[in-house]
XYZ file of C-alpha atoms in Angstrom:
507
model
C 31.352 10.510 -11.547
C 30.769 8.771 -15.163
C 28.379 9.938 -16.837
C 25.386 7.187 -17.991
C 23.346 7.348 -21.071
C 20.837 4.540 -22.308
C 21.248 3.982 -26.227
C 19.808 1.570 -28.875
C 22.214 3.004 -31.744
C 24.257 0.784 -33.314
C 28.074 -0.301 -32.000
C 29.669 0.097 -35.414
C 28.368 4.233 -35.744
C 28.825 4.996 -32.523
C 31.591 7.244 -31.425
C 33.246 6.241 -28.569
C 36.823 5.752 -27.238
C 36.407 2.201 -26.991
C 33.066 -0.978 -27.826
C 32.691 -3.423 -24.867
C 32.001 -6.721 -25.232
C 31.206 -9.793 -23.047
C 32.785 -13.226 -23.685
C 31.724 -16.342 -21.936
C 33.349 -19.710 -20.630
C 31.754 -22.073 -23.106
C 32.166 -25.834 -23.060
C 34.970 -25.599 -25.972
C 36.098 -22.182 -25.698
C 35.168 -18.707 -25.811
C 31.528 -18.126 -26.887
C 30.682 -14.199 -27.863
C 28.064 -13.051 -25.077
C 24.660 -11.303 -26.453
C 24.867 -7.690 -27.116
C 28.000 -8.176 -29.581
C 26.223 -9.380 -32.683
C 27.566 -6.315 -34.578
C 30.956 -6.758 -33.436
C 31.102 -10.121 -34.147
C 29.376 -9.715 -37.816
C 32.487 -7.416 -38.293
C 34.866 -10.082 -37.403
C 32.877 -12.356 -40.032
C 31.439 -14.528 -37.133
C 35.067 -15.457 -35.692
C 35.272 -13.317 -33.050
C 35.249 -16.176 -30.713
C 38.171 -17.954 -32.167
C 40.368 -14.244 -32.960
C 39.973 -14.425 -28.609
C 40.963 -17.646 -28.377
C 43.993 -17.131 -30.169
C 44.871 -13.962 -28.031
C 44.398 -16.340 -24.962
C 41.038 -15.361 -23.889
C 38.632 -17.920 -22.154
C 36.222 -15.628 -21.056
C 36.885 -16.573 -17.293
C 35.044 -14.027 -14.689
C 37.442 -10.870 -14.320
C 39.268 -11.524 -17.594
C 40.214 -8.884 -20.069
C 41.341 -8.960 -24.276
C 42.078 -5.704 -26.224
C 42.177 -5.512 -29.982
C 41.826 -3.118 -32.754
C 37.916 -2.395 -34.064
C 37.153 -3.759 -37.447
C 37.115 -2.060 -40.422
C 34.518 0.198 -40.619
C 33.076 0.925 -36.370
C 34.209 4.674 -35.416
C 35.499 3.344 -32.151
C 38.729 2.473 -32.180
C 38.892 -0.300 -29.663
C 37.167 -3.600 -28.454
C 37.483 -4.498 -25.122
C 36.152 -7.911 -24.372
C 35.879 -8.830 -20.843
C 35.192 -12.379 -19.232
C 31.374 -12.738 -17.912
C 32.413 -16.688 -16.634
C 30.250 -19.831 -17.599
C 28.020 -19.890 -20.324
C 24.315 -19.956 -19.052
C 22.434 -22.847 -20.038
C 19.769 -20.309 -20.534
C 21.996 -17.567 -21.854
C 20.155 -15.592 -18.787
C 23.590 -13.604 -17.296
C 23.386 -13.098 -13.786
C 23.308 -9.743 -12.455
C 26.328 -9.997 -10.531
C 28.593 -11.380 -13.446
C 27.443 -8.480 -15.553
C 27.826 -5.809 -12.674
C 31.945 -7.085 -12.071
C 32.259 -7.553 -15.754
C 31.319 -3.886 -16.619
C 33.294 -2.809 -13.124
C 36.173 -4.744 -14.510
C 35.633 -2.961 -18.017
C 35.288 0.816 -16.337
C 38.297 0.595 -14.446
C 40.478 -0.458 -17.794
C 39.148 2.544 -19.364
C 40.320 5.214 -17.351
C 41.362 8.174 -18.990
C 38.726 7.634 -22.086
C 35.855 10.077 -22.621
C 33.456 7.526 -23.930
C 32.504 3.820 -23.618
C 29.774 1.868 -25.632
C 28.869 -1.353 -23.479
C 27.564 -3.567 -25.166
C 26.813 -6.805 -22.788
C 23.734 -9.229 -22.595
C 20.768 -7.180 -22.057
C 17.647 -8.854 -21.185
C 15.611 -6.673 -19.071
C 15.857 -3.502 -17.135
C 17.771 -5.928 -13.971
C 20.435 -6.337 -16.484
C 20.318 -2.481 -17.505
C 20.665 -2.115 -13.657
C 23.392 -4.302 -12.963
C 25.298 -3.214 -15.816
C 25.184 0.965 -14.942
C 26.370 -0.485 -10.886
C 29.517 -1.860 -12.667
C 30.131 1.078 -14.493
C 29.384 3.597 -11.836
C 30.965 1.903 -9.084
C 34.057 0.245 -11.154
C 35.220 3.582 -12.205
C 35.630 4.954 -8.518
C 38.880 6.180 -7.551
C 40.053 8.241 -4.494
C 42.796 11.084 -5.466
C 41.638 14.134 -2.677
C 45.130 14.125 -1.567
C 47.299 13.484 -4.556
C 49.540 16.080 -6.267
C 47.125 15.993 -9.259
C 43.711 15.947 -7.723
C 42.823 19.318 -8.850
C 43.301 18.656 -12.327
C 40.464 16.358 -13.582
C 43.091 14.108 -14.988
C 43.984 12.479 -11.224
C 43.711 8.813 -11.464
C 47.210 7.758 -12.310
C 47.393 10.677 -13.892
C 44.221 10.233 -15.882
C 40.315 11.053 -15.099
C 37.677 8.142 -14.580
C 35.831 6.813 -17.653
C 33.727 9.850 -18.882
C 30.963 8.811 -19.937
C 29.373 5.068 -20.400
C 26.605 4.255 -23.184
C 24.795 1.433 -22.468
C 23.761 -0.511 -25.765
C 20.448 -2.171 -25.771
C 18.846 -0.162 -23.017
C 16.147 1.534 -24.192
C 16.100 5.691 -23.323
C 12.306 5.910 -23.545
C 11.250 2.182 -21.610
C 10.341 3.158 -18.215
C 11.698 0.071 -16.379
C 14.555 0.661 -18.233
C 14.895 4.018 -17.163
C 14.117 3.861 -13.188
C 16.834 0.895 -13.109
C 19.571 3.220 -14.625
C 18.492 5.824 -11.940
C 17.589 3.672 -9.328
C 21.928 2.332 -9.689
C 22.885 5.889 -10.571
C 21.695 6.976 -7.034
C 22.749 4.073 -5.269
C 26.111 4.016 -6.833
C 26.680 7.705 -5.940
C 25.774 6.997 -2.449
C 27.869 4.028 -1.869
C 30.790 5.873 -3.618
C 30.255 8.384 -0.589
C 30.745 5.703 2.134
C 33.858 5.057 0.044
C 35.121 8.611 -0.183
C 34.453 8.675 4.091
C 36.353 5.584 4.377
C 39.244 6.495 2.243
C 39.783 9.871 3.890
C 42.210 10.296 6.395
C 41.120 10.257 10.216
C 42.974 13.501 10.917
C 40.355 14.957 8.471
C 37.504 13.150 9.584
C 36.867 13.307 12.922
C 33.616 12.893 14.860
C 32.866 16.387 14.264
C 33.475 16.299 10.825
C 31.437 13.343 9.949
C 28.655 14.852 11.746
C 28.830 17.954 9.900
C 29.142 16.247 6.442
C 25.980 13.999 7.408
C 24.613 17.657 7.982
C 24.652 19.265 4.616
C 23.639 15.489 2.800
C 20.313 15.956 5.270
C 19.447 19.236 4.188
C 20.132 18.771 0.319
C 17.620 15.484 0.865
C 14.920 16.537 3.127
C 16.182 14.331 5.920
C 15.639 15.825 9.586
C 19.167 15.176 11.141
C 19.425 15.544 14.792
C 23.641 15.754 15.899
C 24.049 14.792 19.599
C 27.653 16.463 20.766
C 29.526 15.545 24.091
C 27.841 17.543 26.510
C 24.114 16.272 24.978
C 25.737 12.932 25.293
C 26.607 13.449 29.058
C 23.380 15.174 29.966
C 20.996 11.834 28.139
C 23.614 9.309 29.830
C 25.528 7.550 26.899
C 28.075 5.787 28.819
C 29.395 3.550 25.902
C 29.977 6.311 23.426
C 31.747 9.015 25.979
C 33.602 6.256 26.988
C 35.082 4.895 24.164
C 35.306 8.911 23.220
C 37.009 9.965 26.228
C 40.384 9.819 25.277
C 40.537 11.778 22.233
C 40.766 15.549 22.231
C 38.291 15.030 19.093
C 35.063 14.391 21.214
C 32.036 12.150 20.009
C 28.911 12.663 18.431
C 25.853 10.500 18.278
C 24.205 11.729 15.190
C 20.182 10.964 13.912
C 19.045 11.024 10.359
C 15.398 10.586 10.081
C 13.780 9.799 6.626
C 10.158 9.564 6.563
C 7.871 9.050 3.949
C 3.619 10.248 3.972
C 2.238 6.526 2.970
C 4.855 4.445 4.842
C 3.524 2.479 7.374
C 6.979 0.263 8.597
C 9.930 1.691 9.816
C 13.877 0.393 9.596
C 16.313 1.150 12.252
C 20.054 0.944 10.596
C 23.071 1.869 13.625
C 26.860 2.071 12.265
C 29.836 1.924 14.446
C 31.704 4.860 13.610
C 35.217 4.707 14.967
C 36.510 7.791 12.968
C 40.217 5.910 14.214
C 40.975 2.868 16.392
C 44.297 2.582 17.725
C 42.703 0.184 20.016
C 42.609 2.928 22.864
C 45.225 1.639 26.385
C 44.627 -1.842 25.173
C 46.923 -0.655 22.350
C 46.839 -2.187 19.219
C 50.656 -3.311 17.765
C 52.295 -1.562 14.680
C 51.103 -3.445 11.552
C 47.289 -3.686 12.638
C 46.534 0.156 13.169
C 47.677 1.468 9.897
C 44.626 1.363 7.833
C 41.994 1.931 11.357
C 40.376 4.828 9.517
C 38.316 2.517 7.943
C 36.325 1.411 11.740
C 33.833 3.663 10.782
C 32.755 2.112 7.537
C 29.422 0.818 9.173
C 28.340 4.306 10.400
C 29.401 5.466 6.651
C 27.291 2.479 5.294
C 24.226 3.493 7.041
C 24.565 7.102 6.330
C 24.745 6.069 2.386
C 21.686 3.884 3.058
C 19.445 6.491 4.565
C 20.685 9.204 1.628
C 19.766 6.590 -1.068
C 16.283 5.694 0.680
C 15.063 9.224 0.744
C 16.883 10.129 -3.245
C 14.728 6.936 -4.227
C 11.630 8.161 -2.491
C 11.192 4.698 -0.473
C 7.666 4.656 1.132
C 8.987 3.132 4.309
C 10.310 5.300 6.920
C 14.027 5.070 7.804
C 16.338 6.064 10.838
C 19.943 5.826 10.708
C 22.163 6.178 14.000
C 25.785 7.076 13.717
C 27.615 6.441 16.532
C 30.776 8.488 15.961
C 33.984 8.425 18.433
C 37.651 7.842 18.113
C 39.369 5.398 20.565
C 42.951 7.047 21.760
C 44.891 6.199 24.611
C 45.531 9.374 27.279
C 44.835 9.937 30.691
C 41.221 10.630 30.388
C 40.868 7.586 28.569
C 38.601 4.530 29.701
C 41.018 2.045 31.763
C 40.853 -1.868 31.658
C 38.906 -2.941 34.708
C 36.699 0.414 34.231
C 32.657 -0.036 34.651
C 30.564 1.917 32.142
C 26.608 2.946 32.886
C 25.499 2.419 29.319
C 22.371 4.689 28.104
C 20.538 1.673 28.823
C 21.072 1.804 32.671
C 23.014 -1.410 32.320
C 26.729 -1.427 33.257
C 29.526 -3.086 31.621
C 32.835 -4.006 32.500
C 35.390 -2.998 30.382
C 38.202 -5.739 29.669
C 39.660 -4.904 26.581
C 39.413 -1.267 25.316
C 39.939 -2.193 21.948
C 36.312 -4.046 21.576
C 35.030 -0.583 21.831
C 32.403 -1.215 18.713
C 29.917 -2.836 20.859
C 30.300 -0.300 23.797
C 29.077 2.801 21.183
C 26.677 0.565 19.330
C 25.386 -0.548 22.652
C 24.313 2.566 23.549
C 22.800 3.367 19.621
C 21.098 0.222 19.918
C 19.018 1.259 22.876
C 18.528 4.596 21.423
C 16.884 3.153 17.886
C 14.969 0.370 20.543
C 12.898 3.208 22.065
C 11.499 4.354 18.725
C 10.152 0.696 18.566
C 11.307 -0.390 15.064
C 9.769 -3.003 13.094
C 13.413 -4.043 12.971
C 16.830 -2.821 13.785
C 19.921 -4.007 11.833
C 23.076 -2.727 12.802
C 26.874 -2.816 10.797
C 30.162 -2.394 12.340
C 33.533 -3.836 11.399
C 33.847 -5.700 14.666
C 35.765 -8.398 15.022
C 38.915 -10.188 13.547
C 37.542 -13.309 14.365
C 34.993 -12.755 11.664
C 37.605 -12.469 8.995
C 39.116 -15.545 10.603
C 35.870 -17.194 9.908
C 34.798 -15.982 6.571
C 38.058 -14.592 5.161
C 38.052 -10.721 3.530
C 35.370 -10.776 1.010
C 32.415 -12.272 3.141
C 30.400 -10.548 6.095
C 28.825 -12.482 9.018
C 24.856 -12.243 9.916
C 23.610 -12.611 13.069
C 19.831 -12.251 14.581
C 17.689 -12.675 17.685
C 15.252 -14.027 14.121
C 16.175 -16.908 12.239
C 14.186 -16.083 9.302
C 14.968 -12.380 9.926
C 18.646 -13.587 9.404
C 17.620 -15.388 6.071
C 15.873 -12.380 4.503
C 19.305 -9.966 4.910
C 21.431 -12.939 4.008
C 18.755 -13.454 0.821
C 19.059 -9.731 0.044
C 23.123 -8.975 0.369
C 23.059 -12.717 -2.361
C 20.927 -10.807 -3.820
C 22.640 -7.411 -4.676
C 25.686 -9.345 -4.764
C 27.575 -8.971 -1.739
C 29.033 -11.901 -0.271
C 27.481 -12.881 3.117
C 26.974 -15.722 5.216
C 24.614 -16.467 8.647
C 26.396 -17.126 11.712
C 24.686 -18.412 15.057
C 24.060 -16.985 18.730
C 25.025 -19.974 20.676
C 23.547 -19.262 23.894
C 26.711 -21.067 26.308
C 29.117 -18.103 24.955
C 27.178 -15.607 26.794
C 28.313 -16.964 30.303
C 31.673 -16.068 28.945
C 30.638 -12.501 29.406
C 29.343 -12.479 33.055
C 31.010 -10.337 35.199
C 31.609 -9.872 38.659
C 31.760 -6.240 39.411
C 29.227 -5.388 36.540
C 25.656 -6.564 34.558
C 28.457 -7.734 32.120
C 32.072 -7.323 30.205
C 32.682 -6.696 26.751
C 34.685 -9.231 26.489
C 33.986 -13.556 26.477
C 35.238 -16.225 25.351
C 38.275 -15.420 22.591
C 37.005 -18.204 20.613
C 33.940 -17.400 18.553
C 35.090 -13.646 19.303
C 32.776 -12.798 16.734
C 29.868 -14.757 17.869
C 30.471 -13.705 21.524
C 30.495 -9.641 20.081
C 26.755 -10.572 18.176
C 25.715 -11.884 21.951
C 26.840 -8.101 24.038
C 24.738 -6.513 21.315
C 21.880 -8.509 21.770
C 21.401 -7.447 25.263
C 20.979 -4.081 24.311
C 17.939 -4.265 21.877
C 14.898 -3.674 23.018
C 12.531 -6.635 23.920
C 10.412 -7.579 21.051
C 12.140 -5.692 18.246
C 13.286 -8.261 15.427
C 17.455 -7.138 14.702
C 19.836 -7.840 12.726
C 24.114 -7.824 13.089
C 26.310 -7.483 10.147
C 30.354 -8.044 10.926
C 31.627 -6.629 8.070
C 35.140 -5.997 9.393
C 36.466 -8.713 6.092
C 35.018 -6.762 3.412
C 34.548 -3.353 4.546
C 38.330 -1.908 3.010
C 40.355 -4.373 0.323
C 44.143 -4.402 1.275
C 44.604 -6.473 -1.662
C 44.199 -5.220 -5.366
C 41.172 -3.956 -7.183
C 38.692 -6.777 -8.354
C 35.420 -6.495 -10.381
C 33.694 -3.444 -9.493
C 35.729 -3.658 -5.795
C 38.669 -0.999 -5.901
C 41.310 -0.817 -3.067
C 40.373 0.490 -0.120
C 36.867 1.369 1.455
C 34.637 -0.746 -0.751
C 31.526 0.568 1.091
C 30.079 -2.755 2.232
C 26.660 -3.356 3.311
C 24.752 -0.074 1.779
C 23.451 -1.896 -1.296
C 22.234 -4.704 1.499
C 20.747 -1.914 3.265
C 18.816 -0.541 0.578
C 17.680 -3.367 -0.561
C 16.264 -4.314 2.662
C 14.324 -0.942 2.736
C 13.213 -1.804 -0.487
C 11.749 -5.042 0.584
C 10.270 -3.318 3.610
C 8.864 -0.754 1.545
C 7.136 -3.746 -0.759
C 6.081 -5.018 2.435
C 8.195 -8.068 1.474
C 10.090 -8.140 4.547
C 7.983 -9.675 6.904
């Protein structure tokens, strides 16, 4: 992973592969961003027009090369589109954190990067090292190259990223830069779990990774295999399971802190693969199902980076871990399931199997009586119908529970947006052979999937559901700090949420 370093030295004596800069969308052209005074002193204050000539605009995601001026020891300025100009000149967070992402990812295959963007205060120094750290990402375990440390495209991720203007002996300063380096790392590792081929992560193998992450952290892990999972009555999760030779795994992390005094409940579907069980999903929709476990690998990342940050809130995380094949032992359309809860369900579909193994983690994390639950799956289609591939859904038995995780993802920058419970789609579910189905009405699939879960949280425990089945793996090309693939949605809402809690700004 690059490498960060907080510097006040000056861009033109700094060695370094490459100086960036941030431009901005000004009312009659490109206007140099803070952070670049040196650069554009160098340039004899027409930086701004050498971009415009080049055809720079200094629109969000854009990116202008050119030679260093005489006398700076790196070789290359990279300026890179931050969007509209502030009135204030006050950069938001999340237009620094894709600018640097969109920087990082240009330099791969360089050693060292001075970035030199607006720097205001330590949020900035924060936001900044996130871009970096999470822009330079790249996934080559199973390329020809991936031994040799040059295995992006044949190169190696950016080195090693100095950030101009933050200040190596400010303490703000300082925690922010550590606060994104552990985050970043963390979220990387929900990537890396995503990215990785089901064969090679099965149930059992995501359990035993979450293993050796709880004992390097001092998290108490508890791993729940298929005979515990008989023996305590998790109906959802062995039946969802059952088909697969690879059996399931429900698996506990427990982080606990000596002064906290609220505790967070997080529970990730973790469909290790999906082919969508005897309710078969067609060729061209279960090509990239390794990625149905990104909620379990989102929580997992969120407990990690609670306990590496020292939270003083206490923090469960529930994986619930299964793959969904078709085979003879498989559950059948028209089969009942008695859920850990004692409830039964009908199943319709097999291929809404989320809710049946969240179901019964949802119960589970109930009984330690939570101050709240919040649970991430990718879950429905109909969400990306709704809110297209960038966007997650919220839903919550709270409405101003539902504000404060919509609040926080705006806040860290990921894209969400609150979706209702409307109470005449649960009829849709009733069932005459069982206490319900899994499946409703098809329209507001989404919303109908939000009302299944409900009924398994415990009575009087505020919760939280994120559908982040748009944004949790990018088909598409690399954007910002995003690369293709697992993006590892939801963990920097998760964090921040145990962050508030931990503030006792939650609620």
């Amino acid at each position: 992973m690059t490498a960060l370093t907080l510097s006040t030295s000056a861009a033109p004596g700094l060695r370094a592969d490459a100086i960036v800069i941030g431009v901005a969308k000004g009312a009659k052209g490109p206007v140099v961003a803070p952070g670049a005074e040196a650069v554009n002193e160098a340039y004899d204050g027409k930086l701004a027009g050498v971009l415009e000539t080049l055809g720079a605009s200094g629109a969000e995601g854009e990116l202008t090369k050119l030679p260093s001026p005489a006398g700076f020891k790196a070789p290359l300025v990279i300026a890179v589109g931050l969007g509209a100009e502030p009135e204030d000149h006050d950069y938001p967070a999340e237009a620094l954190r894709k600018a640097a992402g969109v920087a990082a990812r240009a330099l791969t295959g360089a050693k060292k990067a001075a970035f030199a963007l607006p720097v205001e205060d330590a949020a900035a120094v924060g936001a900044i090292a996130e871009g970096v750290l999470l822009g330079a990402y790249s996934f080559d375990t199973y390329k020809d190259n991936s031994k040799d440390p040059k295995a992006k495209n044949g190169k190696a991720p950016l080195a090693e990223a100095a950030l101009l203007g933050g200040k190596p002996r400010d303490a703000a300063h300082k925690a922010a830069a550590a606060r994104a380096t552990a985050v970043s790392e963390e979220l990387n590792r929900a990537r890396d779990l995503i990215n990785t081929p089901p064969n090679d992560l099965t149930p059992a193998i995501f359990a035993g990774i979450a293993q050796e992450a709880a004992k390097e952290h001092g998290i108490k892990i508890q791993v729940l295999d298929d005979k515990a999972l008989t023996k305590g009555g998790y109906g959802g999760i062995l039946g969802v399971g059952g088909g697969s030779a690879a059996t399931p795994r429900l698996v506990k992390l427990t982080y606990t802190h000596a002064k906290a005094d609220k505790h967070l409940a997080f529970v990730g579907k973790g469909i290790t693969y999906d082919s969508g069980g005897i309710s078969l999903k067609p060729a061209g929709h279960n090509e990239t199902m390794k990625c149905d476990m990104s909620g379990a690998a989102a929580v997992f990342a969120a407990v990690v980076a609670a306990a590496r940050l020292g939270l003083e809130v206490n923090v469960t995380g529930w994986l619930a871990l299964a793959e969904n094949m078709p085979s003879g032992s498989a559950v059948r359309p028209g089969d009942v399931l008695r859920m850990y809860s004692g409830k039964t369900v009908e199943v319709l579909n097999t291929d809404a199997e989320g809710r049946l193994v969240l179901a019964d983690a949802l119960w589970a994390a109930s009984a330690e009586k939570p101050d709240a639950i919040v649970d991430v799956a990718t879950l429905t289609g109909a969400m990306m119908l709704a809110l297209g591939s960038r966007t997650f859904g919220v839903m919550a038995n709270d409405d101003a529970f539902r504000s404060t995780v919509h609040e926080a993802a705006e806040e860290v920058g990921e894209p969400a947006w609150p979706m209702p419970l409307p109470e005449h789609l649960r009829k849709g579910m009733d069932s005459a052979t069982a206490d319900i189905a899994n499946m409703g009405e098809r329209m507001g699939g989404g919303l109908v999937a939000g009302l299944f879960l409900r009924e398994f949280v415990g009575e009087g425990i505020t919760w939280a559901h994120l559908d982040i089945a748009g944004p949790a793996f990018n088909e598409g090309g690399p954007f910002g700090y995003t690369p293709k693939g697992g993006t590892g949605s939801a963990v920097r809402t998760l964090v921040r949420l145990a962050e508030l809690t931990a503030a006792g700004d939650l609620g």
